[in-house]
mmCIF file of C-alpha atoms and ligand atoms in Angstrom:
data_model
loop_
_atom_site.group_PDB
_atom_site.id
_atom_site.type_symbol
_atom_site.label_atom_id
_atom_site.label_comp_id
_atom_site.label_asym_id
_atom_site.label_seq_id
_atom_site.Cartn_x
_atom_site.Cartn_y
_atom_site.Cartn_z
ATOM 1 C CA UNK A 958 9.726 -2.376 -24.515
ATOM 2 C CA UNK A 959 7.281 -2.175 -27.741
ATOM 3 C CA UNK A 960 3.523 -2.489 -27.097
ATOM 4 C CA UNK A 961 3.039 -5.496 -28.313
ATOM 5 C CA UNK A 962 5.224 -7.292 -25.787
ATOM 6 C CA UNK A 963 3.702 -9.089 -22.834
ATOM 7 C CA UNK A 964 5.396 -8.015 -20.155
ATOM 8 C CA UNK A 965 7.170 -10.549 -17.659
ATOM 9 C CA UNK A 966 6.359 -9.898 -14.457
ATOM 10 C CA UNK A 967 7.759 -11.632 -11.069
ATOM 11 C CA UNK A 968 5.225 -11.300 -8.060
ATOM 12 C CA UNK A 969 7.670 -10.971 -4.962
ATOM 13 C CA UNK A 970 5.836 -12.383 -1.676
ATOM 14 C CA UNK A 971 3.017 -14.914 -2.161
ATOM 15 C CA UNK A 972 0.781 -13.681 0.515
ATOM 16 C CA UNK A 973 -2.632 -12.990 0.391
ATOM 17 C CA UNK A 974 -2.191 -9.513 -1.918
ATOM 18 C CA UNK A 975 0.698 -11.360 -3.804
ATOM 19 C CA UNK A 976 -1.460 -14.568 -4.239
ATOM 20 C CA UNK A 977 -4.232 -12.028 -5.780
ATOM 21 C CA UNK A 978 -2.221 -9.723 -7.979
ATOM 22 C CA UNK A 979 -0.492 -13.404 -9.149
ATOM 23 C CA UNK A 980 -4.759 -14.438 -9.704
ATOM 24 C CA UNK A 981 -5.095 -10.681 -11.264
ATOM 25 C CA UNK A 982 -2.031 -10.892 -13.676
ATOM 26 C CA UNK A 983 -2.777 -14.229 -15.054
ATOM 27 C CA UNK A 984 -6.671 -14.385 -15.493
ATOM 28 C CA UNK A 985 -7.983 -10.805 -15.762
ATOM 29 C CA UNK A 986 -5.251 -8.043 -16.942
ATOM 30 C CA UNK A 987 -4.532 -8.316 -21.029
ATOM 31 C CA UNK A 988 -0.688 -7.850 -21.639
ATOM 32 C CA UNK A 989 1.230 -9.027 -18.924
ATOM 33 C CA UNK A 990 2.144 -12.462 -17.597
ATOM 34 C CA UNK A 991 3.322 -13.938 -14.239
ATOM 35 C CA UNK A 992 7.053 -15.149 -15.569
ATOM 36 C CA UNK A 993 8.245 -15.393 -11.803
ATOM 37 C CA UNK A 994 6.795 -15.501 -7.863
ATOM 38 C CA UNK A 995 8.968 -15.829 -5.001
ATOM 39 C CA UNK A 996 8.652 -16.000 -1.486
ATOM 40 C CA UNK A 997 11.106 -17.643 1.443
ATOM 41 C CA UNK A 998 8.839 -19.695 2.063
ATOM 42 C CA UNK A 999 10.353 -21.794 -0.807
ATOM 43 C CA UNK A 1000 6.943 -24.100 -0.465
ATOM 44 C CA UNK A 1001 4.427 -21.815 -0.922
ATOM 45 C CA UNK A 1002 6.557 -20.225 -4.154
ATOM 46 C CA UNK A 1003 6.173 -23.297 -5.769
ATOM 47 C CA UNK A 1004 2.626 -23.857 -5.109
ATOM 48 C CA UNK A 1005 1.836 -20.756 -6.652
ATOM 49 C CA UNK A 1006 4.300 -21.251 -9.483
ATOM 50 C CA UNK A 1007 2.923 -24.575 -10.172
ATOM 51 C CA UNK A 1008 -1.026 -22.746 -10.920
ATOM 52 C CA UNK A 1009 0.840 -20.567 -13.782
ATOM 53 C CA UNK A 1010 2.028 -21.952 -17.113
ATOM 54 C CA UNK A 1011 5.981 -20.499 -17.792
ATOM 55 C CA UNK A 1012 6.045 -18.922 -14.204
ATOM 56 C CA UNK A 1013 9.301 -20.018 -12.191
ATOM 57 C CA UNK A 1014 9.609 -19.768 -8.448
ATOM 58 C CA UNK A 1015 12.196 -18.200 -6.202
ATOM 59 C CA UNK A 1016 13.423 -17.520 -2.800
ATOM 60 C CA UNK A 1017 15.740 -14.794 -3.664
ATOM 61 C CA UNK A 1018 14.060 -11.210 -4.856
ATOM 62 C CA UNK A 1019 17.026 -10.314 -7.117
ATOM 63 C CA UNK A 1020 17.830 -13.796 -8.727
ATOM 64 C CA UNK A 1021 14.215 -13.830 -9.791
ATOM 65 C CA UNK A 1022 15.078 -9.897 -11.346
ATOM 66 C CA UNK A 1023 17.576 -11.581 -13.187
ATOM 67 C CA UNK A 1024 15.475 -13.835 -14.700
ATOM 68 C CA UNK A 1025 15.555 -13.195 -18.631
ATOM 69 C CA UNK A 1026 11.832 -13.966 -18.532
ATOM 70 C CA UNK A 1027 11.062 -10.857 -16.020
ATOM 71 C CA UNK A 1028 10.739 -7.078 -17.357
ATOM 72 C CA UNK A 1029 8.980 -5.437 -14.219
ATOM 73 C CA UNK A 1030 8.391 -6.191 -10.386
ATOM 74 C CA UNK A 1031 5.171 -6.395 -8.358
ATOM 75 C CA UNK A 1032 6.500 -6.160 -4.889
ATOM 76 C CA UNK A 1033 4.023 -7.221 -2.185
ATOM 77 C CA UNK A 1034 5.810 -9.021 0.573
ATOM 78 C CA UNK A 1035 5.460 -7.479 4.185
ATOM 79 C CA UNK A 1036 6.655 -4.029 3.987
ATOM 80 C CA UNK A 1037 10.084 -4.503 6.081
ATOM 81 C CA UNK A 1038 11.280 -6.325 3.125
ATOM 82 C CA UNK A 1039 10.535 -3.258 0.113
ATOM 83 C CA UNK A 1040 13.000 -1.191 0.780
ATOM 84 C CA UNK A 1041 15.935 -3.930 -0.468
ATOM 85 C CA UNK A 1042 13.357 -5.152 -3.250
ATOM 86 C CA UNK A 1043 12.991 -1.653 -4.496
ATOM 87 C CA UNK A 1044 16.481 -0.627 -4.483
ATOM 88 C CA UNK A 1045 17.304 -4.199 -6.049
ATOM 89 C CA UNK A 1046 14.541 -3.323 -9.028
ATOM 90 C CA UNK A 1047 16.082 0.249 -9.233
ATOM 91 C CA UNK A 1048 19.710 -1.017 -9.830
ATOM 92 C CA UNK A 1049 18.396 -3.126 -12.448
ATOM 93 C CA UNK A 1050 16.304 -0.244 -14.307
ATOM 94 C CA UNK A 1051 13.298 -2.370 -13.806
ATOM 95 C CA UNK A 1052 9.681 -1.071 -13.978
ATOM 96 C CA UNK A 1053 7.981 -1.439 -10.030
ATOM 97 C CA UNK A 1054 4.709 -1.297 -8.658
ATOM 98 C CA UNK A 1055 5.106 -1.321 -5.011
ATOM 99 C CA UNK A 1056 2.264 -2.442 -2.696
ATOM 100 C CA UNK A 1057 1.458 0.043 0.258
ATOM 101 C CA UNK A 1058 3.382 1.048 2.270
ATOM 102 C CA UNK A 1059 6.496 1.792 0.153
ATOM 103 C CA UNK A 1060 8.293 1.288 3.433
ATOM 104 C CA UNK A 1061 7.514 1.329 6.890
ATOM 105 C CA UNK A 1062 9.860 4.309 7.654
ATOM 106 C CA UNK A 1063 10.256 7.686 6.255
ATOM 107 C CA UNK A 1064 14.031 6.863 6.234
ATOM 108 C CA UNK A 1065 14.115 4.303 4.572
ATOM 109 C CA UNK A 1066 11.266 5.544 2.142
ATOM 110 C CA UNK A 1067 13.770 8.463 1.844
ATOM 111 C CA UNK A 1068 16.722 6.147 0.440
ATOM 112 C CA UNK A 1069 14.381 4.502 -2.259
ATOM 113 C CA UNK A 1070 12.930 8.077 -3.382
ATOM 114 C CA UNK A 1071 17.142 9.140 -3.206
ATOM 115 C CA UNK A 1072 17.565 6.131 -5.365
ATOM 116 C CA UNK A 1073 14.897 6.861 -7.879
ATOM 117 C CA UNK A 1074 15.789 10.297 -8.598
ATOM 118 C CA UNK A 1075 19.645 9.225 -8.860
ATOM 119 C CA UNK A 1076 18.603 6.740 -11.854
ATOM 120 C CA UNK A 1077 16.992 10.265 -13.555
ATOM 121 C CA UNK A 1078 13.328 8.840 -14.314
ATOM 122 C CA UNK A 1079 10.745 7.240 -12.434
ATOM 123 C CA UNK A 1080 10.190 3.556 -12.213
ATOM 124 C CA UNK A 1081 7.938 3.618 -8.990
ATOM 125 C CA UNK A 1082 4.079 2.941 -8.486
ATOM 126 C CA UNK A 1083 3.047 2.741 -4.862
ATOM 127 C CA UNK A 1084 -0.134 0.852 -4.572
ATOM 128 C CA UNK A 1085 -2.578 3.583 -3.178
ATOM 129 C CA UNK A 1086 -5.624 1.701 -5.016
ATOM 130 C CA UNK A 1087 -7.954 4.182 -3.733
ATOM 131 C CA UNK A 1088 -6.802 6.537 -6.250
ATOM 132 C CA UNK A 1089 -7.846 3.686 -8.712
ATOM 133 C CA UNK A 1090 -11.718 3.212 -6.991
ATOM 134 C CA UNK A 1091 -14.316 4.502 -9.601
ATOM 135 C CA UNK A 1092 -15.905 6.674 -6.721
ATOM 136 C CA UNK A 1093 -12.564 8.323 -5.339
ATOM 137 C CA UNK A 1094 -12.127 9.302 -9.171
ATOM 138 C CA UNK A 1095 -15.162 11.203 -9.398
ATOM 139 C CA UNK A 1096 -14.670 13.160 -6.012
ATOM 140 C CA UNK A 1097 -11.303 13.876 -6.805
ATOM 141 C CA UNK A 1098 -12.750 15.254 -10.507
ATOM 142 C CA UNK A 1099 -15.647 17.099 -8.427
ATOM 143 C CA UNK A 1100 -12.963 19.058 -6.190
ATOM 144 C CA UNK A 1101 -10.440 19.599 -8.643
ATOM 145 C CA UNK A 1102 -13.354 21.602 -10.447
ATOM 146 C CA UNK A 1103 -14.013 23.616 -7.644
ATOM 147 C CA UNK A 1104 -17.547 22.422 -7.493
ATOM 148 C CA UNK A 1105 -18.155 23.366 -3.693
ATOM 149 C CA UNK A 1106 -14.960 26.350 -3.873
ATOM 150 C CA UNK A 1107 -12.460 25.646 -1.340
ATOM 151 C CA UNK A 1108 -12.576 22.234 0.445
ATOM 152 C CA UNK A 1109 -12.386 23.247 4.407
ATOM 153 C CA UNK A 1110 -12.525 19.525 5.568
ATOM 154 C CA UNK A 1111 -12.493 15.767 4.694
ATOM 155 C CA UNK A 1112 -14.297 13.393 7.255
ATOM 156 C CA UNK A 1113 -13.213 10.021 7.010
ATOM 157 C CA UNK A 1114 -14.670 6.522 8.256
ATOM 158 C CA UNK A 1115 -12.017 3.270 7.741
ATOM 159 C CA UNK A 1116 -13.562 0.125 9.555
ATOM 160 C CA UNK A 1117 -12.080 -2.979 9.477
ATOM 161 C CA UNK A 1118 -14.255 -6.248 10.491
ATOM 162 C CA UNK A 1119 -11.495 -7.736 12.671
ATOM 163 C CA UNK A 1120 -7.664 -7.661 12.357
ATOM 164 C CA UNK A 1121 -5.250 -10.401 12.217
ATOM 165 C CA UNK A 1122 -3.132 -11.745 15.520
ATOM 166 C CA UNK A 1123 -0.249 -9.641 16.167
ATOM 167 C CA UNK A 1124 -1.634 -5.993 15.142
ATOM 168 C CA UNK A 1125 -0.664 -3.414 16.759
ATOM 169 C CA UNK A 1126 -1.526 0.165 17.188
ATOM 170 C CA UNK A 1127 1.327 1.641 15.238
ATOM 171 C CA UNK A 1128 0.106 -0.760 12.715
ATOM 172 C CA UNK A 1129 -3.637 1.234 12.845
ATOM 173 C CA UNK A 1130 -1.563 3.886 11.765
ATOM 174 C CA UNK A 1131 1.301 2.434 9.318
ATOM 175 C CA UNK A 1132 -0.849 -0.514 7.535
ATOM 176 C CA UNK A 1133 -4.248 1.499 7.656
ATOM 177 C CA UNK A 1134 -4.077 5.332 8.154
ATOM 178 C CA UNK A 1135 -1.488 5.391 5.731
ATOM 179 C CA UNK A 1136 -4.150 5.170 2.950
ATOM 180 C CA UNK A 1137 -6.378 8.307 4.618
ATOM 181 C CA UNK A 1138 -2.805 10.089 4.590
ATOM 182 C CA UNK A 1139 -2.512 9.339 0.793
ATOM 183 C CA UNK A 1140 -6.211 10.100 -0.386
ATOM 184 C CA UNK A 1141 -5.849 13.053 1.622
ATOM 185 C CA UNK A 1142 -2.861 14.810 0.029
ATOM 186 C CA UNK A 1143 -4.308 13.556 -3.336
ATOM 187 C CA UNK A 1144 -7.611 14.963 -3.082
ATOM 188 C CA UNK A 1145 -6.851 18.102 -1.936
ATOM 189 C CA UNK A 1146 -3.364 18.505 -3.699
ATOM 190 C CA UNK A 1147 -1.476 19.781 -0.150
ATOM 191 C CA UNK A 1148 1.198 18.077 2.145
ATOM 192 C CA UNK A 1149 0.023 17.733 6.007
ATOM 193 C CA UNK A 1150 1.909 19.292 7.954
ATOM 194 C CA UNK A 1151 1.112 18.397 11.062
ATOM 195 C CA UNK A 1152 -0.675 15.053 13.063
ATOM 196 C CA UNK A 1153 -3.222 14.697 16.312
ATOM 197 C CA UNK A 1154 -4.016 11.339 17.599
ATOM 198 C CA UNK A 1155 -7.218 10.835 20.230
ATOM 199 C CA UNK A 1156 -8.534 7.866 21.683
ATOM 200 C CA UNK A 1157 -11.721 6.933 23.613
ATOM 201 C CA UNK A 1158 -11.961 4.069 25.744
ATOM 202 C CA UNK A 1159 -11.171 0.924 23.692
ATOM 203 C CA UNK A 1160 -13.642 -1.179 22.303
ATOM 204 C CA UNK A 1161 -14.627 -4.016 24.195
ATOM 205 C CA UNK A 1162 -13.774 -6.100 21.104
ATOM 206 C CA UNK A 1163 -10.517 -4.648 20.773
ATOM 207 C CA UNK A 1164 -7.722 -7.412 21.158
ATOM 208 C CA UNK A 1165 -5.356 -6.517 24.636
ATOM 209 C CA UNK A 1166 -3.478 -3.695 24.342
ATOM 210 C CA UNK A 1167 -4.878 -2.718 20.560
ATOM 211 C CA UNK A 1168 -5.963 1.061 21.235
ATOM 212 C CA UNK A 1169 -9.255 0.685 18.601
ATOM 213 C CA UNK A 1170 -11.361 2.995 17.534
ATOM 214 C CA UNK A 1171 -8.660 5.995 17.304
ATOM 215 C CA UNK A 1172 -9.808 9.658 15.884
ATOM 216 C CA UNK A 1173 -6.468 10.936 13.845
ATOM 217 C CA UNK A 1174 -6.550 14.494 13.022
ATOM 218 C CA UNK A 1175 -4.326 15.903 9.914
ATOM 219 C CA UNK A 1176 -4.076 19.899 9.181
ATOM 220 C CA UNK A 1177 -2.702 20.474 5.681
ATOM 221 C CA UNK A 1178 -0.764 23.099 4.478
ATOM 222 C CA UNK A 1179 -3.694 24.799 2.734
ATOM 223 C CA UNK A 1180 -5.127 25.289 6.186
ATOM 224 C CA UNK A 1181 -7.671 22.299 5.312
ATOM 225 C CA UNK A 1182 -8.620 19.725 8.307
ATOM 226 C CA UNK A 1183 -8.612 15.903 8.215
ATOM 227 C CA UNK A 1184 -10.646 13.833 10.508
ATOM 228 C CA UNK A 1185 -10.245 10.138 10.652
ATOM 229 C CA UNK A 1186 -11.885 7.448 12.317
ATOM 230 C CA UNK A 1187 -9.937 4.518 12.513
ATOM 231 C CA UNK A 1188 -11.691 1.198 14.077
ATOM 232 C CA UNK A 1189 -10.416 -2.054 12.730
ATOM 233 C CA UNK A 1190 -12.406 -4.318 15.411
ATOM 234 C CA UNK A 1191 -15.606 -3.069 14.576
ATOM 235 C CA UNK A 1192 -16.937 -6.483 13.990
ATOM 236 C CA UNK A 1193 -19.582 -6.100 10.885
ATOM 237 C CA UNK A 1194 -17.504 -5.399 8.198
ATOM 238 C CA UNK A 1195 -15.440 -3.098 5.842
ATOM 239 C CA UNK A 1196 -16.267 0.496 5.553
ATOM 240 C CA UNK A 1197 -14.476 3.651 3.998
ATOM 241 C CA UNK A 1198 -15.944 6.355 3.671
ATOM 242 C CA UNK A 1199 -14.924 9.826 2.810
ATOM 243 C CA UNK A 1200 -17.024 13.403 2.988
ATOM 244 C CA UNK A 1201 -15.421 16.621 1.735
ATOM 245 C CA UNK A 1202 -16.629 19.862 2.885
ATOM 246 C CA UNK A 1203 -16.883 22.411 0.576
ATOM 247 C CA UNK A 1204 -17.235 26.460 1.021
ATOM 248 C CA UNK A 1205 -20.728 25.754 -0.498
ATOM 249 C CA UNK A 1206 -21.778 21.940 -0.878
ATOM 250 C CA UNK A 1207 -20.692 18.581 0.567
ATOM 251 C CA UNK A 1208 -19.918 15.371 -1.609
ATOM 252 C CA UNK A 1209 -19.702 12.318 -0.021
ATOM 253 C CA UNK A 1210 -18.449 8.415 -1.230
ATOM 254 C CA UNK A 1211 -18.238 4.868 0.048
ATOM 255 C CA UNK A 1212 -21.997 4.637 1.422
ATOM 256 C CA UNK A 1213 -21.883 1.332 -0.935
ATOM 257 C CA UNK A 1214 -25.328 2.208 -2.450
ATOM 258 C CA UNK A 1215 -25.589 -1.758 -4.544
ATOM 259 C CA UNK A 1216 -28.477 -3.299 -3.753
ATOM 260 C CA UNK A 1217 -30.863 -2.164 -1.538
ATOM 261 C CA UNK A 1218 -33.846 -4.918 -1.016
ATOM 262 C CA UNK A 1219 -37.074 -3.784 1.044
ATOM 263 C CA UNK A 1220 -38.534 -6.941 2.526
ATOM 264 C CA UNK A 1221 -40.514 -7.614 5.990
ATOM 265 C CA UNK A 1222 -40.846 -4.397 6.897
ATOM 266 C CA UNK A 1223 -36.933 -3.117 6.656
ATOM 267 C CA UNK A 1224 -34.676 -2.054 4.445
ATOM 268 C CA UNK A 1225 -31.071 -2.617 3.368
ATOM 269 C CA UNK A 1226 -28.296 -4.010 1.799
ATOM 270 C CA UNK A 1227 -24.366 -5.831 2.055
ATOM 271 C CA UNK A 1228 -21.486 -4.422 4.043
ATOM 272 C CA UNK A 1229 -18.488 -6.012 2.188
ATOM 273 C CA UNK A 1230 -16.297 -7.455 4.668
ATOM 274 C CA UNK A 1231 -12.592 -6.932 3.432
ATOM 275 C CA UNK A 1232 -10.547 -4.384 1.480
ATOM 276 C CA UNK A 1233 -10.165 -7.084 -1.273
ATOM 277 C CA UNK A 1234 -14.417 -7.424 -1.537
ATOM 278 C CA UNK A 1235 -14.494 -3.458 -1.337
ATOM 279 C CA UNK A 1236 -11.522 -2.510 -3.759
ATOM 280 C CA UNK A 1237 -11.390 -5.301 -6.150
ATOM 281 C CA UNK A 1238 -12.165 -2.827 -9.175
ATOM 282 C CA UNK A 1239 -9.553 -0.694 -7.289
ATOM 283 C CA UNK A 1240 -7.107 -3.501 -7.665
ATOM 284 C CA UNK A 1241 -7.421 -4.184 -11.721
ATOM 285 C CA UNK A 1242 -7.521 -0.566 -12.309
ATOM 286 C CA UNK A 1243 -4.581 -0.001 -10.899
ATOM 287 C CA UNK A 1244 -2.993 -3.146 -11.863
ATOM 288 C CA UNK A 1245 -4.203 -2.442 -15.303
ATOM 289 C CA UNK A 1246 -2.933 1.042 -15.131
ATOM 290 C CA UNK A 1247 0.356 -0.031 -14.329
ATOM 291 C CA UNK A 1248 1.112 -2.769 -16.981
ATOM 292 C CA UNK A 1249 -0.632 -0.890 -19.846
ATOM 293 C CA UNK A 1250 1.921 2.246 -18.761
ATOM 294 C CA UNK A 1251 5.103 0.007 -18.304
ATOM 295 C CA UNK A 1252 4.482 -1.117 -21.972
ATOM 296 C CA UNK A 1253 3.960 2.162 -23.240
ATOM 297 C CA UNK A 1254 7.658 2.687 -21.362
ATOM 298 C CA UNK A 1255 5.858 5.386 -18.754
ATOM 299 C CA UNK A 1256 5.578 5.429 -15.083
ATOM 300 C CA UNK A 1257 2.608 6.653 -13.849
ATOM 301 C CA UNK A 1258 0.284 6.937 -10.801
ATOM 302 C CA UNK A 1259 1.741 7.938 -7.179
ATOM 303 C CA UNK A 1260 4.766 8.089 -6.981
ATOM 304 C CA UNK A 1261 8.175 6.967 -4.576
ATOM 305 C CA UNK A 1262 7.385 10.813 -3.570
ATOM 306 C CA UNK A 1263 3.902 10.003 -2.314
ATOM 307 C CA UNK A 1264 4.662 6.711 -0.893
ATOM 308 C CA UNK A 1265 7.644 8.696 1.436
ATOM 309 C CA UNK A 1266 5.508 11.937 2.194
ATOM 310 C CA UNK A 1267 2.775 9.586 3.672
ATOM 311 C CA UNK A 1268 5.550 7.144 5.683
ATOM 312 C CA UNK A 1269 6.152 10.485 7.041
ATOM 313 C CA UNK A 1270 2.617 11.351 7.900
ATOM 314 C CA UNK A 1271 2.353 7.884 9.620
ATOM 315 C CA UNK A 1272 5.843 8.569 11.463
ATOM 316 C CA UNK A 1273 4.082 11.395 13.011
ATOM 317 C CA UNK A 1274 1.016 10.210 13.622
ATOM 318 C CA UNK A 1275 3.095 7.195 15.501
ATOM 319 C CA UNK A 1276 4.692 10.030 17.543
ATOM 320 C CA UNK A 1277 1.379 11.672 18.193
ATOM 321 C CA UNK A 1278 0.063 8.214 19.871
ATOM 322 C CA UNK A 1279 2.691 7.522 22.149
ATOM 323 C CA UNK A 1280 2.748 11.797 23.423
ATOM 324 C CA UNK A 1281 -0.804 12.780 22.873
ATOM 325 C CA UNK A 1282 0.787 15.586 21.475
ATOM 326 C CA UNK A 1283 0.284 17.867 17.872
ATOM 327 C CA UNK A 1284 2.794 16.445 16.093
ATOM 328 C CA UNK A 1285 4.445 18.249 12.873
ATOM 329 C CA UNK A 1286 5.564 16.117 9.874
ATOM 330 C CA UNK A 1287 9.019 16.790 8.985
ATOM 331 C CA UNK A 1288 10.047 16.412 5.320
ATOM 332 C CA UNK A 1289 12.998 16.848 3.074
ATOM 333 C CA UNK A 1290 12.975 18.545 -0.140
ATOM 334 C CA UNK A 1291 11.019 17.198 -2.637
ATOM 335 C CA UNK A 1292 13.435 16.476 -5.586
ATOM 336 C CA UNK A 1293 13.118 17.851 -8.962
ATOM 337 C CA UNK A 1294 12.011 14.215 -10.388
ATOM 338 C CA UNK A 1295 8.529 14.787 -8.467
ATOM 339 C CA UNK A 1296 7.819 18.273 -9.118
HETATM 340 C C1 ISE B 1705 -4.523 -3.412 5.117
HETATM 341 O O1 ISE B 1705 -3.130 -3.641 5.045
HETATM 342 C C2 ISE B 1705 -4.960 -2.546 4.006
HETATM 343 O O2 ISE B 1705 -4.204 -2.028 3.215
HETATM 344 C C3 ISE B 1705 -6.395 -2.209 4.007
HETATM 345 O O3 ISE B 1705 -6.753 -1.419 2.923
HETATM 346 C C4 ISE B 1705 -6.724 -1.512 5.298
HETATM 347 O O4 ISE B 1705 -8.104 -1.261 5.358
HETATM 348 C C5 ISE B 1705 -6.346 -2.387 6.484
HETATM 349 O O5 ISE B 1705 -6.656 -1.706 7.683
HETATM 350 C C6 ISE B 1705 -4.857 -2.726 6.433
HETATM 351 O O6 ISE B 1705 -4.519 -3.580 7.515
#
């Protein structure tokens, strides 16, 4: 691929993320172009086809690979179906940025990371867009300086206004933890070795049988400490935050400091009330990131490695919630590809 090429890209699964990287591709990133979207839902393919000039739709992941318009894949259909989309992209040689989670399992996130380094070179992005968000950058800068020495701890907030029908409280863990799990290994540059999952008495809000808030606790291999708060019924909006704890200072992002207006005798200002409000810089960043790297002829940004060491984190913490128990994370040997 030469730089001047826009690349083709086909968008598989037309949901809401799908529908906005399809948005994303065509109207704000320079270089790229939405040549194919598919979805079963042969409908709702078209409809979104139909809003693109050149883009063809598709009910079949792999015909749509084979379309001579398409150089890389944006996978973001539900995450049972990556696994075959990745494996079908990797067969083909084709450039992937994979929506979190890579897969829902660490064995099957195993196979495409198998896959991956069997083809030599990497092709996967896993779409941890925190490590995209302007003020995740700057802590991560700030610790890998040693600013504070050592960090001893990361205290983490992830609320969630509501959560749609049919969520579950593995799903707290696998659709939401799962990014905690990433930032965490990322900012402090260690595995986590091992998982603890509390809960108080649910929420009154929570949905039947939805355990929500949960506290998840990671230790690292390091010896640092994780704390997370997970509570995605908390009713007024979208919150993550993240403090680290330093041997001698504290840094601390995602207190949303925009406008603050003083009126009536209060103060204040907007809680954003989804992760597409929150992380929509997040989102063209790392969209951004990924095109302008595929047409350079690089992968970049985390890798199959990091999407399958945190399906294994979330495996554990799964464990942890049905046994109340510590629960170590068990993983292979990272290949030579990732090191
Ligand atoms: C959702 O899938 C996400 O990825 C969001 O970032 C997270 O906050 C939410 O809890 C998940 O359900």
């Amino acid at each position: 691929m030469t730089a001047q090429k826009t690349l083709g890209v086909a968008v598989i699964g037309t949901g809401r993320m799908g529908a906005d990287h399809v948005r994303r591709l065509d109207e704000v990133i320079a270089g790229a172009r939405v040549a194919a979207v598919v979805d079963i839902d042969a409908g709702r393919a078209k409809a979104v086809a139909e809003r693109v000039d050149g883009c063809s739709a598709y009910t079949d992941a792999a015909a749509a690979m084979d379309d001579e318009g398409v150089d890389a894949v944006l996978i973001a259909s539900p995450g049972p179906a990556h696994e075959a989309a990745l494996l079908q992209a990797l067969a083909r040689d084709l450039p992937v940025l994979c929506e979190k989670p890579l897969t829902p399992d660490a064995a099957s996130a195993l196979r495409v990371v198998e896959a991956e380094a069997r083809l030599g070179h990497r092709r996967v992005q896993v779409g941890f867009m925190r490590r995209y968000d302007p003020e995740y950058e700057r802590l991560k800068t700030l610790l890998d300086e040693g600013a504070f020495g050592r960090t001893l701890m990361l205290h983490c907030v992830h609320r969630n206004a509501g959560t749609p029908p049919g969520f579950t409280s593995q799903m707290t863990i696998n659709d939401s933890v799962v990014h905690e799990a990433d930032a965490a290994r990322w900012l402090l540059g260690q595995e986590i070795t091992a998982v603890r999952v509390l809960r108080p008495t649910p929420s009154g809000r929570a949905p039947a049988g939805l355990d929500d808030p949960q506290l998840v606790l990671f230790e690292t291999a390091g010896g640092a400490l994780v704390d997370v708060e997970i509570f995605v019924n908390c009713g007024f909006g979208y919150q993550v935050r993240c403090e680290a704890v330093g041997e001698h200072g504290t840094a601390r992002i995602g207190d949303a400091h925009g406008l603050c207006v003083n009126a009536a005798g209060r103060w204040g200002g907007e809680i954003a009330q989804d992760y597409v409000e929150r992380f929509r810089d997040a989102y063209d960043r790392e969209v951004r990131a990924w095109v302008d790297a595929t047409r350079r002829g690089e992968t970049t940004g985390p890798s199959a490695w990091d999407g399958y060491a945190a399906a294994a984190v979330c495996e554990a913490g799964v464990r942890a919630q049905a046994t109340g128990e510590r629960t170590p994370v068990g993983l292979a040997e990272r290949p030579a590809l990732y090191r």
